[in-house]
PDB file of C-alpha atoms in Angstrom:
ATOM      1  CA  MET W   1     165.733 175.370  95.227  1.00  0.00           C
ATOM      2  CA  THR W   2     167.445 175.570  98.558  1.00  0.00           C
ATOM      3  CA  ALA W   3     169.319 172.569  99.940  1.00  0.00           C
ATOM      4  CA  GLY W   4     171.601 172.564 103.089  1.00  0.00           C
ATOM      5  CA  ILE W   5     174.448 170.512 104.661  1.00  0.00           C
ATOM      6  CA  LEU W   6     175.763 170.557 108.108  1.00  0.00           C
ATOM      7  CA  ILE W   7     179.429 169.993 108.839  1.00  0.00           C
ATOM      8  CA  GLY W   8     180.346 169.586 112.509  1.00  0.00           C
ATOM      9  CA  SER W   9     183.771 169.517 114.063  1.00  0.00           C
ATOM     10  CA  SER W  10     185.419 169.804 117.392  1.00  0.00           C
ATOM     11  CA  LYS W  11     188.603 171.287 115.917  1.00  0.00           C
ATOM     12  CA  TYR W  12     189.803 173.380 113.009  1.00  0.00           C
ATOM     13  CA  VAL W  13     186.539 175.231 112.520  1.00  0.00           C
ATOM     14  CA  GLU W  14     188.199 178.191 111.034  1.00  0.00           C
ATOM     15  CA  ALA W  15     189.978 176.159 108.377  1.00  0.00           C
ATOM     16  CA  ILE W  16     186.847 174.401 107.428  1.00  0.00           C
ATOM     17  CA  ARG W  17     185.113 177.652 106.877  1.00  0.00           C
ATOM     18  CA  ASP W  18     188.031 178.978 104.859  1.00  0.00           C
ATOM     19  CA  LYS W  19     188.030 175.818 102.695  1.00  0.00           C
ATOM     20  CA  LEU W  20     184.116 176.099 102.340  1.00  0.00           C
ATOM     21  CA  TYR W  21     184.497 179.619 101.047  1.00  0.00           C
ATOM     22  CA  GLY W  22     187.053 178.766  98.679  1.00  0.00           C
ATOM     23  CA  GLU W  23     185.152 175.686  97.228  1.00  0.00           C
ATOM     24  CA  VAL W  24     181.847 177.593  96.863  1.00  0.00           C
ATOM     25  CA  LYS W  25     183.347 180.490  94.889  1.00  0.00           C
ATOM     26  CA  THR W  26     183.020 178.308  91.703  1.00  0.00           C
ATOM     27  CA  LEU W  27     179.276 177.816  92.407  1.00  0.00           C
ATOM     28  CA  GLN W  28     179.019 181.511  93.172  1.00  0.00           C
ATOM     29  CA  ASN W  29     180.695 182.448  90.016  1.00  0.00           C
ATOM     30  CA  ASN W  30     178.001 180.404  88.130  1.00  0.00           C
ATOM     31  CA  GLY W  31     175.339 182.217  89.540  1.00  0.00           C
ATOM     32  CA  PHE W  32     174.329 180.089  92.532  1.00  0.00           C
ATOM     33  CA  GLN W  33     173.782 181.660  95.817  1.00  0.00           C
ATOM     34  CA  VAL W  34     175.898 179.900  98.780  1.00  0.00           C
ATOM     35  CA  VAL W  35     174.885 180.793 102.341  1.00  0.00           C
ATOM     36  CA  LEU W  36     177.225 179.889 105.296  1.00  0.00           C
ATOM     37  CA  ASN W  37     176.118 180.088 108.957  1.00  0.00           C
ATOM     38  CA  SER W  38     177.359 178.371 112.085  1.00  0.00           C
ATOM     39  CA  LYS W  39     176.069 177.188 115.478  1.00  0.00           C
ATOM     40  CA  GLU W  40     177.460 175.797 118.632  1.00  0.00           C
ATOM     41  CA  ARG W  41     176.133 172.378 119.766  1.00  0.00           C
ATOM     42  CA  GLY W  42     178.055 171.233 122.784  1.00  0.00           C
ATOM     43  CA  GLU W  43     181.853 170.810 121.952  1.00  0.00           C
ATOM     44  CA  TYR W  44     181.023 170.858 118.218  1.00  0.00           C
ATOM     45  CA  THR W  45     180.652 173.588 115.998  1.00  0.00           C
ATOM     46  CA  PHE W  46     178.420 173.166 113.073  1.00  0.00           C
ATOM     47  CA  LEU W  47     178.690 174.993 109.712  1.00  0.00           C
ATOM     48  CA  GLY W  48     175.703 174.994 107.689  1.00  0.00           C
ATOM     49  CA  CYS W  49     176.215 175.251 103.879  1.00  0.00           C
ATOM     50  CA  ASN W  50     173.089 176.219 101.880  1.00  0.00           C
ATOM     51  CA  ILE W  51     172.974 176.251  98.100  1.00  0.00           C
ATOM     52  CA  ILE W  52     170.264 178.359  96.266  1.00  0.00           C
ATOM     53  CA  ASN W  53     169.440 178.131  92.600  1.00  0.00           C
ATOM     54  CA  PRO W  54     167.679 181.520  92.075  1.00  0.00           C
ATOM     55  CA  GLY W  55     165.884 180.636  88.886  1.00  0.00           C
ATOM     56  CA  GLY W  56     166.968 177.401  87.294  1.00  0.00           C
ATOM     57  CA  ILE W  57     170.147 178.606  85.817  1.00  0.00           C
ATOM     58  CA  THR W  58     171.513 175.241  85.119  1.00  0.00           C
ATOM     59  CA  ASP W  59     170.467 172.291  83.099  1.00  0.00           C
ATOM     60  CA  TYR W  60     170.984 170.232  86.307  1.00  0.00           C
ATOM     61  CA  SER W  61     168.030 168.949  88.080  1.00  0.00           C
ATOM     62  CA  ASN W  62     167.767 169.972  91.693  1.00  0.00           C
ATOM     63  CA  GLU W  63     168.786 166.341  92.716  1.00  0.00           C
ATOM     64  CA  GLU W  64     171.962 166.390  90.718  1.00  0.00           C
ATOM     65  CA  LEU W  65     172.794 169.928  91.873  1.00  0.00           C
ATOM     66  CA  PHE W  66     172.466 168.888  95.337  1.00  0.00           C
ATOM     67  CA  LEU W  67     174.845 165.892  94.763  1.00  0.00           C
ATOM     68  CA  LEU W  68     177.283 168.267  92.959  1.00  0.00           C
ATOM     69  CA  PHE W  69     177.155 170.336  96.221  1.00  0.00           C
ATOM     70  CA  LYS W  70     177.876 167.371  98.246  1.00  0.00           C
ATOM     71  CA  HIS W  71     180.998 166.628  96.404  1.00  0.00           C
ATOM     72  CA  TYR W  72     182.273 169.924  96.995  1.00  0.00           C
ATOM     73  CA  ILE W  73     181.656 169.395 100.707  1.00  0.00           C
ATOM     74  CA  ALA W  74     183.357 165.935 100.539  1.00  0.00           C
ATOM     75  CA  ASN W  75     186.310 167.496  99.008  1.00  0.00           C
ATOM     76  CA  VAL W  76     186.659 170.010 101.939  1.00  0.00           C
ATOM     77  CA  VAL W  77     186.270 167.158 104.548  1.00  0.00           C
ATOM     78  CA  SER W  78     188.821 165.116 102.864  1.00  0.00           C
ATOM     79  CA  GLU W  79     191.430 168.098 102.715  1.00  0.00           C
ATOM     80  CA  ILE W  80     190.867 168.971 106.275  1.00  0.00           C
ATOM     81  CA  ILE W  81     191.324 165.519 107.496  1.00  0.00           C
ATOM     82  CA  VAL W  82     194.761 165.058 105.611  1.00  0.00           C
ATOM     83  CA  ASN W  83     196.109 168.316 106.050  1.00  0.00           C
ATOM     84  CA  TYR W  84     194.882 169.255 109.640  1.00  0.00           C
ATOM     85  CA  TRP W  85     193.680 166.080 111.402  1.00  0.00           C
ATOM     86  CA  GLU W  86     196.303 163.746 110.232  1.00  0.00           C
ATOM     87  CA  PRO W  87     199.084 164.963 112.650  1.00  0.00           C
ATOM     88  CA  ILE W  88     196.764 165.127 115.605  1.00  0.00           C
ATOM     89  CA  LEU W  89     195.560 161.515 114.829  1.00  0.00           C
ATOM     90  CA  ILE W  90     199.185 160.176 114.654  1.00  0.00           C
ATOM     91  CA  ARG W  91     200.162 161.743 117.916  1.00  0.00           C
ATOM     92  CA  LYS W  92     197.059 160.155 119.539  1.00  0.00           C
ATOM     93  CA  LEU W  93     197.981 156.814 118.135  1.00  0.00           C
ATOM     94  CA  ILE W  94     201.641 157.285 119.677  1.00  0.00           C
ATOM     95  CA  LYS W  95     200.163 158.300 123.000  1.00  0.00           C
ATOM     96  CA  GLU W  96     197.924 155.329 123.218  1.00  0.00           C
ATOM     97  CA  HIS W  97     200.098 152.557 121.974  1.00  0.00           C
ATOM     98  CA  TYR W  98     203.498 153.822 123.083  1.00  0.00           C
ATOM     99  CA  PRO W  99     202.919 155.542 126.193  1.00  0.00           C
ATOM    100  CA  TYR W 100     206.366 154.639 127.674  1.00  0.00           C
ATOM    101  CA  PHE W 101     208.318 156.853 125.139  1.00  0.00           C
ATOM    102  CA  SER W 102     209.455 160.277 126.278  1.00  0.00           C
ATOM    103  CA  GLU W 103     207.816 163.492 125.076  1.00  0.00           C
ATOM    104  CA  GLN W 104     210.681 164.109 123.005  1.00  0.00           C
ATOM    105  CA  GLU W 105     210.721 160.628 121.495  1.00  0.00           C
ATOM    106  CA  LYS W 106     206.926 160.739 120.864  1.00  0.00           C
ATOM    107  CA  GLU W 107     207.438 163.929 118.810  1.00  0.00           C
ATOM    108  CA  ASN W 108     210.227 162.343 117.003  1.00  0.00           C
ATOM    109  CA  LEU W 109     207.970 159.399 116.219  1.00  0.00           C
ATOM    110  CA  ALA W 110     205.278 161.807 114.954  1.00  0.00           C
ATOM    111  CA  GLN W 111     207.635 163.398 112.462  1.00  0.00           C
ATOM    112  CA  LYS W 112     208.806 159.933 111.282  1.00  0.00           C
ATOM    113  CA  THR W 113     205.506 158.788 110.747  1.00  0.00           C
ATOM    114  CA  LEU W 114     204.669 161.766 108.617  1.00  0.00           C
ATOM    115  CA  ARG W 115     207.847 160.989 106.659  1.00  0.00           C
ATOM    116  CA  PHE W 116     206.880 157.432 106.142  1.00  0.00           C
ATOM    117  CA  LEU W 117     203.279 158.336 105.040  1.00  0.00           C
ATOM    118  CA  ASN W 118     204.836 160.788 102.442  1.00  0.00           C
ATOM    119  CA  GLN W 119     207.636 158.772 101.704  1.00  0.00           C
ATOM    120  CA  CYS W 120     210.106 161.483 101.628  1.00  0.00           C
ATOM    121  CA  ASP W 121     211.822 164.232 103.706  1.00  0.00           C
ATOM    122  CA  GLY W 122     210.397 167.451 102.398  1.00  0.00           C
ATOM    123  CA  ILE W 123     207.923 168.861 100.213  1.00  0.00           C
ATOM    124  CA  SER W 124     208.154 167.302  96.657  1.00  0.00           C
ATOM    125  CA  ALA W 125     205.952 166.004  93.903  1.00  0.00           C
ATOM    126  CA  ASN W 126     206.075 162.541  95.515  1.00  0.00           C
ATOM    127  CA  GLN W 127     204.898 163.774  98.924  1.00  0.00           C
ATOM    128  CA  LEU W 128     201.940 165.469  97.095  1.00  0.00           C
ATOM    129  CA  VAL W 129     201.116 161.992  95.255  1.00  0.00           C
ATOM    130  CA  TYR W 130     200.886 160.165  98.643  1.00  0.00           C
ATOM    131  CA  GLN W 131     198.918 162.830 100.108  1.00  0.00           C
ATOM    132  CA  LEU W 132     196.431 162.925  97.178  1.00  0.00           C
ATOM    133  CA  ASP W 133     196.216 158.969  97.277  1.00  0.00           C
ATOM    134  CA  ARG W 134     195.081 159.152 100.920  1.00  0.00           C
ATOM    135  CA  LYS W 135     192.765 162.164 100.189  1.00  0.00           C
ATOM    136  CA  SER W 136     191.413 160.345  97.394  1.00  0.00           C
ATOM    137  CA  LYS W 137     190.396 157.377  99.487  1.00  0.00           C
ATOM    138  CA  ILE W 138     188.933 159.629 102.172  1.00  0.00           C
ATOM    139  CA  LEU W 139     187.121 161.773  99.548  1.00  0.00           C
ATOM    140  CA  HIS W 140     185.157 158.590  98.158  1.00  0.00           C
ATOM    141  CA  LYS W 141     184.188 157.606 101.704  1.00  0.00           C
ATOM    142  CA  ALA W 142     182.903 161.068 102.309  1.00  0.00           C
ATOM    143  CA  ILE W 143     180.917 161.199  99.020  1.00  0.00           C
ATOM    144  CA  ASP W 144     179.246 157.813  99.797  1.00  0.00           C
ATOM    145  CA  TYR W 145     178.393 159.034 103.381  1.00  0.00           C
ATOM    146  CA  LEU W 146     176.954 162.386 102.246  1.00  0.00           C
ATOM    147  CA  HIS W 147     174.882 160.569  99.491  1.00  0.00           C
ATOM    148  CA  ALA W 148     172.896 159.097 102.324  1.00  0.00           C
ATOM    149  CA  ASN W 149     173.316 162.064 104.873  1.00  0.00           C
ATOM    150  CA  ASN W 150     172.814 165.845 104.934  1.00  0.00           C
ATOM    151  CA  GLU W 151     174.894 165.980 108.266  1.00  0.00           C
ATOM    152  CA  ILE W 152     178.556 164.794 108.765  1.00  0.00           C
ATOM    153  CA  ILE W 153     180.468 165.354 112.054  1.00  0.00           C
ATOM    154  CA  ILE W 154     184.124 164.864 111.184  1.00  0.00           C
ATOM    155  CA  ASP W 155     185.203 163.439 114.512  1.00  0.00           C
ATOM    156  CA  GLY W 156     182.768 160.665 114.329  1.00  0.00           C
ATOM    157  CA  PHE W 157     183.321 159.948 110.444  1.00  0.00           C
ATOM    158  CA  ILE W 158     187.110 159.495 111.140  1.00  0.00           C
ATOM    159  CA  ASN W 159     186.290 156.949 114.112  1.00  0.00           C
ATOM    160  CA  PHE W 160     183.761 155.178 112.523  1.00  0.00           C
ATOM    161  CA  ARG W 161     184.058 155.303 108.754  1.00  0.00           C
ATOM    162  CA  LEU W 162     187.777 155.604 108.289  1.00  0.00           C
ATOM    163  CA  LYS W 163     188.938 152.325 109.788  1.00  0.00           C
ATOM    164  CA  GLU W 164     191.313 151.560 106.876  1.00  0.00           C
ATOM    165  CA  TYR W 165     192.865 154.992 106.935  1.00  0.00           C
ATOM    166  CA  LEU W 166     193.472 154.735 110.742  1.00  0.00           C
ATOM    167  CA  ASN W 167     195.075 151.426 110.218  1.00  0.00           C
ATOM    168  CA  GLU W 168     197.374 152.880 107.635  1.00  0.00           C
ATOM    169  CA  LEU W 169     198.458 155.595 110.046  1.00  0.00           C
ATOM    170  CA  ARG W 170     198.967 152.760 112.739  1.00  0.00           C
ATOM    171  CA  GLU W 171     201.152 150.930 110.369  1.00  0.00           C
ATOM    172  CA  ALA W 172     203.200 154.025 109.763  1.00  0.00           C
ATOM    173  CA  VAL W 173     203.479 154.601 113.386  1.00  0.00           C
ATOM    174  CA  ASP W 174     204.738 151.025 113.872  1.00  0.00           C
ATOM    175  CA  MET W 175     207.276 151.607 111.258  1.00  0.00           C
ATOM    176  CA  ALA W 176     208.529 154.821 112.759  1.00  0.00           C
ATOM    177  CA  VAL W 177     208.926 152.831 116.218  1.00  0.00           C
ATOM    178  CA  ASP W 178     210.944 150.220 114.511  1.00  0.00           C
ATOM    179  CA  GLU W 179     213.285 152.791 113.068  1.00  0.00           C
ATOM    180  CA  LEU W 180     213.652 154.693 116.338  1.00  0.00           C
ATOM    181  CA  MET W 181     214.466 151.494 118.198  1.00  0.00           C
ATOM    182  CA  MET W 182     217.079 150.805 115.670  1.00  0.00           C
ATOM    183  CA  GLU W 183     218.506 154.112 115.960  1.00  0.00           C
ATOM    184  CA  LYS W 184     218.557 153.890 119.716  1.00  0.00           C
ATOM    185  CA  GLU W 185     220.410 150.466 119.620  1.00  0.00           C
ATOM    186  CA  TYR W 186     222.991 152.140 117.018  1.00  0.00           C
ATOM    187  CA  ASN W 187     223.606 154.870 119.160  1.00  0.00           C
ATOM    188  CA  GLU W 188     224.235 152.581 122.092  1.00  0.00           C
ATOM    189  CA  PHE W 189     226.627 150.763 119.895  1.00  0.00           C
ATOM    190  CA  VAL W 190     228.362 153.828 119.014  1.00  0.00           C
ATOM    191  CA  ARG W 191     228.682 154.975 122.615  1.00  0.00           C
ATOM    192  CA  LEU W 192     230.235 151.625 123.449  1.00  0.00           C
ATOM    193  CA  LEU W 193     232.611 151.948 120.572  1.00  0.00           C
ATOM    194  CA  GLN W 194     233.716 155.356 121.781  1.00  0.00           C
ATOM    195  CA  TYR W 195     234.215 154.058 125.179  1.00  0.00           C
ATOM    196  CA  PHE W 196     236.710 151.564 123.872  1.00  0.00           C
ATOM    197  CA  VAL W 197     238.438 154.093 121.627  1.00  0.00           C
ATOM    198  CA  GLU W 198     238.797 156.452 124.833  1.00  0.00           C
ATOM    199  CA  ILE W 199     240.271 153.719 127.089  1.00  0.00           C
ATOM    200  CA  GLN W 200     242.737 152.378 124.657  1.00  0.00           C
ATOM    201  CA  GLU W 201     246.383 153.938 123.974  1.00  0.00           C
ATOM    202  CA  PRO W 202     246.650 154.946 120.354  1.00  0.00           C
ATOM    203  CA  ARG W 203     248.889 152.265 118.405  1.00  0.00           C
ATOM    204  CA  MET W 204     249.323 154.485 115.389  1.00  0.00           C
ATOM    205  CA  ALA W 205     249.311 158.379 115.136  1.00  0.00           C
ATOM    206  CA  GLU W 206     247.694 158.320 111.652  1.00  0.00           C
ATOM    207  CA  ILE W 207     245.967 155.864 109.476  1.00  0.00           C
ATOM    208  CA  HIS W 208     244.483 156.024 106.021  1.00  0.00           C
ATOM    209  CA  VAL W 209     241.551 154.068 104.944  1.00  0.00           C
ATOM    210  CA  VAL W 210     241.441 153.630 101.095  1.00  0.00           C
ATOM    211  CA  LEU W 211     238.509 152.133  99.214  1.00  0.00           C
ATOM    212  CA  ARG W 212     239.585 150.254  96.088  1.00  0.00           C
ATOM    213  CA  ALA W 213     237.634 150.049  92.954  1.00  0.00           C
ATOM    214  CA  SER W 214     236.704 146.326  93.874  1.00  0.00           C
ATOM    215  CA  GLY W 215     234.979 147.571  96.963  1.00  0.00           C
ATOM    216  CA  ILE W 216     237.666 146.264  99.373  1.00  0.00           C
ATOM    217  CA  PHE W 217     239.236 148.426 102.114  1.00  0.00           C
ATOM    218  CA  GLN W 218     243.021 148.848 102.659  1.00  0.00           C
ATOM    219  CA  LEU W 219     244.721 150.491 105.514  1.00  0.00           C
ATOM    220  CA  TYR W 220     247.926 152.636 105.159  1.00  0.00           C
ATOM    221  CA  ASP W 221     250.016 154.294 107.780  1.00  0.00           C
ATOM    222  CA  ALA W 222     251.225 158.065 107.489  1.00  0.00           C
ATOM    223  CA  LYS W 223     254.163 157.042 105.407  1.00  0.00           C
ATOM    224  CA  GLY W 224     251.890 155.383 102.987  1.00  0.00           C
ATOM    225  CA  SER W 225     252.976 151.834 103.991  1.00  0.00           C
ATOM    226  CA  LEU W 226     250.389 148.973 103.932  1.00  0.00           C
ATOM    227  CA  VAL W 227     249.320 148.036 107.401  1.00  0.00           C
ATOM    228  CA  LYS W 228     250.330 144.500 107.907  1.00  0.00           C
ATOM    229  CA  SER W 229     247.698 141.818 109.126  1.00  0.00           C
ATOM    230  CA  ASP W 230     249.744 140.748 111.887  1.00  0.00           C
ATOM    231  CA  TYR W 231     249.795 144.204 113.281  1.00  0.00           C
ATOM    232  CA  LEU W 232     245.908 144.050 113.558  1.00  0.00           C
ATOM    233  CA  GLU W 233     246.091 141.000 115.562  1.00  0.00           C
ATOM    234  CA  GLY W 234     244.260 138.521 113.465  1.00  0.00           C
ATOM    235  CA  PHE W 235     241.299 140.958 112.370  1.00  0.00           C
ATOM    236  CA  VAL W 236     242.566 140.699 108.676  1.00  0.00           C
ATOM    237  CA  ALA W 237     244.393 137.334 108.834  1.00  0.00           C
ATOM    238  CA  GLY W 238     244.105 135.695 105.566  1.00  0.00           C
ATOM    239  CA  LEU W 239     242.699 138.626 103.680  1.00  0.00           C
ATOM    240  CA  ASP W 240     246.305 139.646 102.347  1.00  0.00           C
ATOM    241  CA  SER W 241     245.807 143.075 104.248  1.00  0.00           C
ATOM    242  CA  GLU W 242     242.518 143.675 102.364  1.00  0.00           C
ATOM    243  CA  ILE W 243     239.456 144.335 104.469  1.00  0.00           C
ATOM    244  CA  ASN W 244     236.257 143.460 102.551  1.00  0.00           C
ATOM    245  CA  TYR W 245     233.764 143.632 105.538  1.00  0.00           C
ATOM    246  CA  GLU W 246     232.640 147.012 106.839  1.00  0.00           C
ATOM    247  CA  ASP W 247     232.258 145.939 110.526  1.00  0.00           C
ATOM    248  CA  LEU W 248     235.642 144.231 110.185  1.00  0.00           C
ATOM    249  CA  LEU W 249     237.089 147.699 109.074  1.00  0.00           C
ATOM    250  CA  ILE W 250     235.522 149.366 112.165  1.00  0.00           C
ATOM    251  CA  SER W 251     237.049 146.659 114.469  1.00  0.00           C
ATOM    252  CA  ALA W 252     240.388 147.178 113.014  1.00  0.00           C
ATOM    253  CA  LEU W 253     240.390 150.930 113.619  1.00  0.00           C
ATOM    254  CA  ILE W 254     239.209 150.606 117.165  1.00  0.00           C
ATOM    255  CA  THR W 255     241.923 148.093 117.919  1.00  0.00           C
ATOM    256  CA  ILE W 256     244.619 150.486 116.487  1.00  0.00           C
ATOM    257  CA  ALA W 257     242.746 153.561 117.866  1.00  0.00           C
ATOM    258  CA  PRO W 258     244.831 156.125 115.921  1.00  0.00           C
ATOM    259  CA  GLN W 259     244.907 159.705 116.680  1.00  0.00           C
ATOM    260  CA  ARG W 260     243.875 160.575 113.219  1.00  0.00           C
ATOM    261  CA  VAL W 261     241.818 158.664 110.512  1.00  0.00           C
ATOM    262  CA  ILE W 262     241.961 159.872 107.006  1.00  0.00           C
ATOM    263  CA  LEU W 263     239.166 158.347 104.819  1.00  0.00           C
ATOM    264  CA  HIS W 264     239.748 158.232 101.175  1.00  0.00           C
ATOM    265  CA  PHE W 265     236.230 157.540 100.015  1.00  0.00           C
ATOM    266  CA  HIS W 266     233.410 159.834  99.411  1.00  0.00           C
ATOM    267  CA  GLU W 267     229.993 160.390 100.946  1.00  0.00           C
ATOM    268  CA  SER W 268     228.214 159.603  97.710  1.00  0.00           C
ATOM    269  CA  ASN W 269     229.422 155.899  97.507  1.00  0.00           C
ATOM    270  CA  MET W 270     227.737 152.700  98.842  1.00  0.00           C
ATOM    271  CA  TYR W 271     229.749 152.808 102.071  1.00  0.00           C
ATOM    272  CA  LEU W 272     228.167 156.127 103.418  1.00  0.00           C
ATOM    273  CA  GLU W 273     226.780 154.088 106.533  1.00  0.00           C
ATOM    274  CA  SER W 274     230.402 152.939 107.436  1.00  0.00           C
ATOM    275  CA  MET W 275     231.685 156.478 107.032  1.00  0.00           C
ATOM    276  CA  VAL W 276     228.997 157.824 109.317  1.00  0.00           C
ATOM    277  CA  THR W 277     229.583 155.376 111.883  1.00  0.00           C
ATOM    278  CA  ILE W 278     233.509 155.882 111.790  1.00  0.00           C
ATOM    279  CA  LYS W 279     232.809 159.692 112.272  1.00  0.00           C
ATOM    280  CA  ASN W 280     230.545 159.176 115.082  1.00  0.00           C
ATOM    281  CA  VAL W 281     232.983 156.789 116.903  1.00  0.00           C
ATOM    282  CA  PHE W 282     236.181 158.909 116.194  1.00  0.00           C
ATOM    283  CA  GLY W 283     234.724 162.401 116.119  1.00  0.00           C
ATOM    284  CA  ASP W 284     237.138 165.091 115.248  1.00  0.00           C
ATOM    285  CA  ARG W 285     239.950 162.632 114.676  1.00  0.00           C
ATOM    286  CA  VAL W 286     238.297 161.933 111.295  1.00  0.00           C
ATOM    287  CA  GLY W 287     239.334 163.783 108.056  1.00  0.00           C
ATOM    288  CA  ILE W 288     237.895 163.182 104.635  1.00  0.00           C
ATOM    289  CA  CYS W 289     240.519 163.401 101.795  1.00  0.00           C
ATOM    290  CA  PRO W 290     239.427 165.739  99.042  1.00  0.00           C
ATOM    291  CA  GLY W 291     241.379 163.929  96.486  1.00  0.00           C
ATOM    292  CA  CYS W 292     244.948 162.529  96.115  1.00  0.00           C
ATOM    293  CA  ASP W 293     247.106 160.164  93.925  1.00  0.00           C
ATOM    294  CA  THR W 294     246.050 157.506  96.272  1.00  0.00           C
ATOM    295  CA  CYS W 295     242.450 158.008  95.767  1.00  0.00           C
ATOM    296  CA  LEU W 296     242.795 158.110  91.959  1.00  0.00           C
ATOM    297  CA  TYR W 297     245.064 155.165  91.644  1.00  0.00           C
ATOM    298  CA  GLN W 298     242.908 152.942  93.849  1.00  0.00           C
ATOM    299  CA  ARG W 299     239.773 153.920  91.841  1.00  0.00           C
ATOM    300  CA  GLN W 300     241.229 152.453  88.590  1.00  0.00           C
TER     301      GLN W 300
END
């Protein structure tokens, strides 16, 4: 029995060929002959995959064997789409729907989109799980398609058979855009605060920001004295010199505009965002306390 399937694609032909060779090794190891050939047809390259059963070496019927062969091909198609086409599809969506972003911002969006799709920042078990989920959905679509067809063009298959997958990519792109816009707004906010700090005369040489175990901030001067509420011109009035709002803390620091800011809390705690903002606004004026009696006392 000889049966053949054609895979057409305008891109990543060599990657498809390599994947096919990897997939058919299992069949070849079981005594089947698999012949691969290619031909050009316009902008597409078609890879022909033919399986030959040289003498009934399996209990499968010819029809069952051909269906099994199609499953191998569908697996190749799904892997190529997720691992090779996906970044191209994302960049195409960004270009079509968000043309007003700069090239650098578009590339930033592409990377953010991939991170959202994989729900992580690097190669990990979780990333593989999310990729396998998308691949599984594409695999089932490819199997269904190949059950009725002996030829598949990946470009058209993506455009006409993977609408849900493309919608998933579009949703991830939209999430990336939302994040980028928030980052831009945050950066503008930081630049404005930096300007306020630069134009103000420092009202104190050094100030220490201490986070109490209760989650409330307190400000101390270089001598270890608590900064009084009236000195902050109403920012902390009525709070008994305790600052329990992160934005209020940043406002107070900008008002004082100290030459040096020492933070007595660590990056692992719940106020990491405030710490990052303070660092961004005050730059090299900021120092992190490695641990002192004040830190230990306030955590009790």
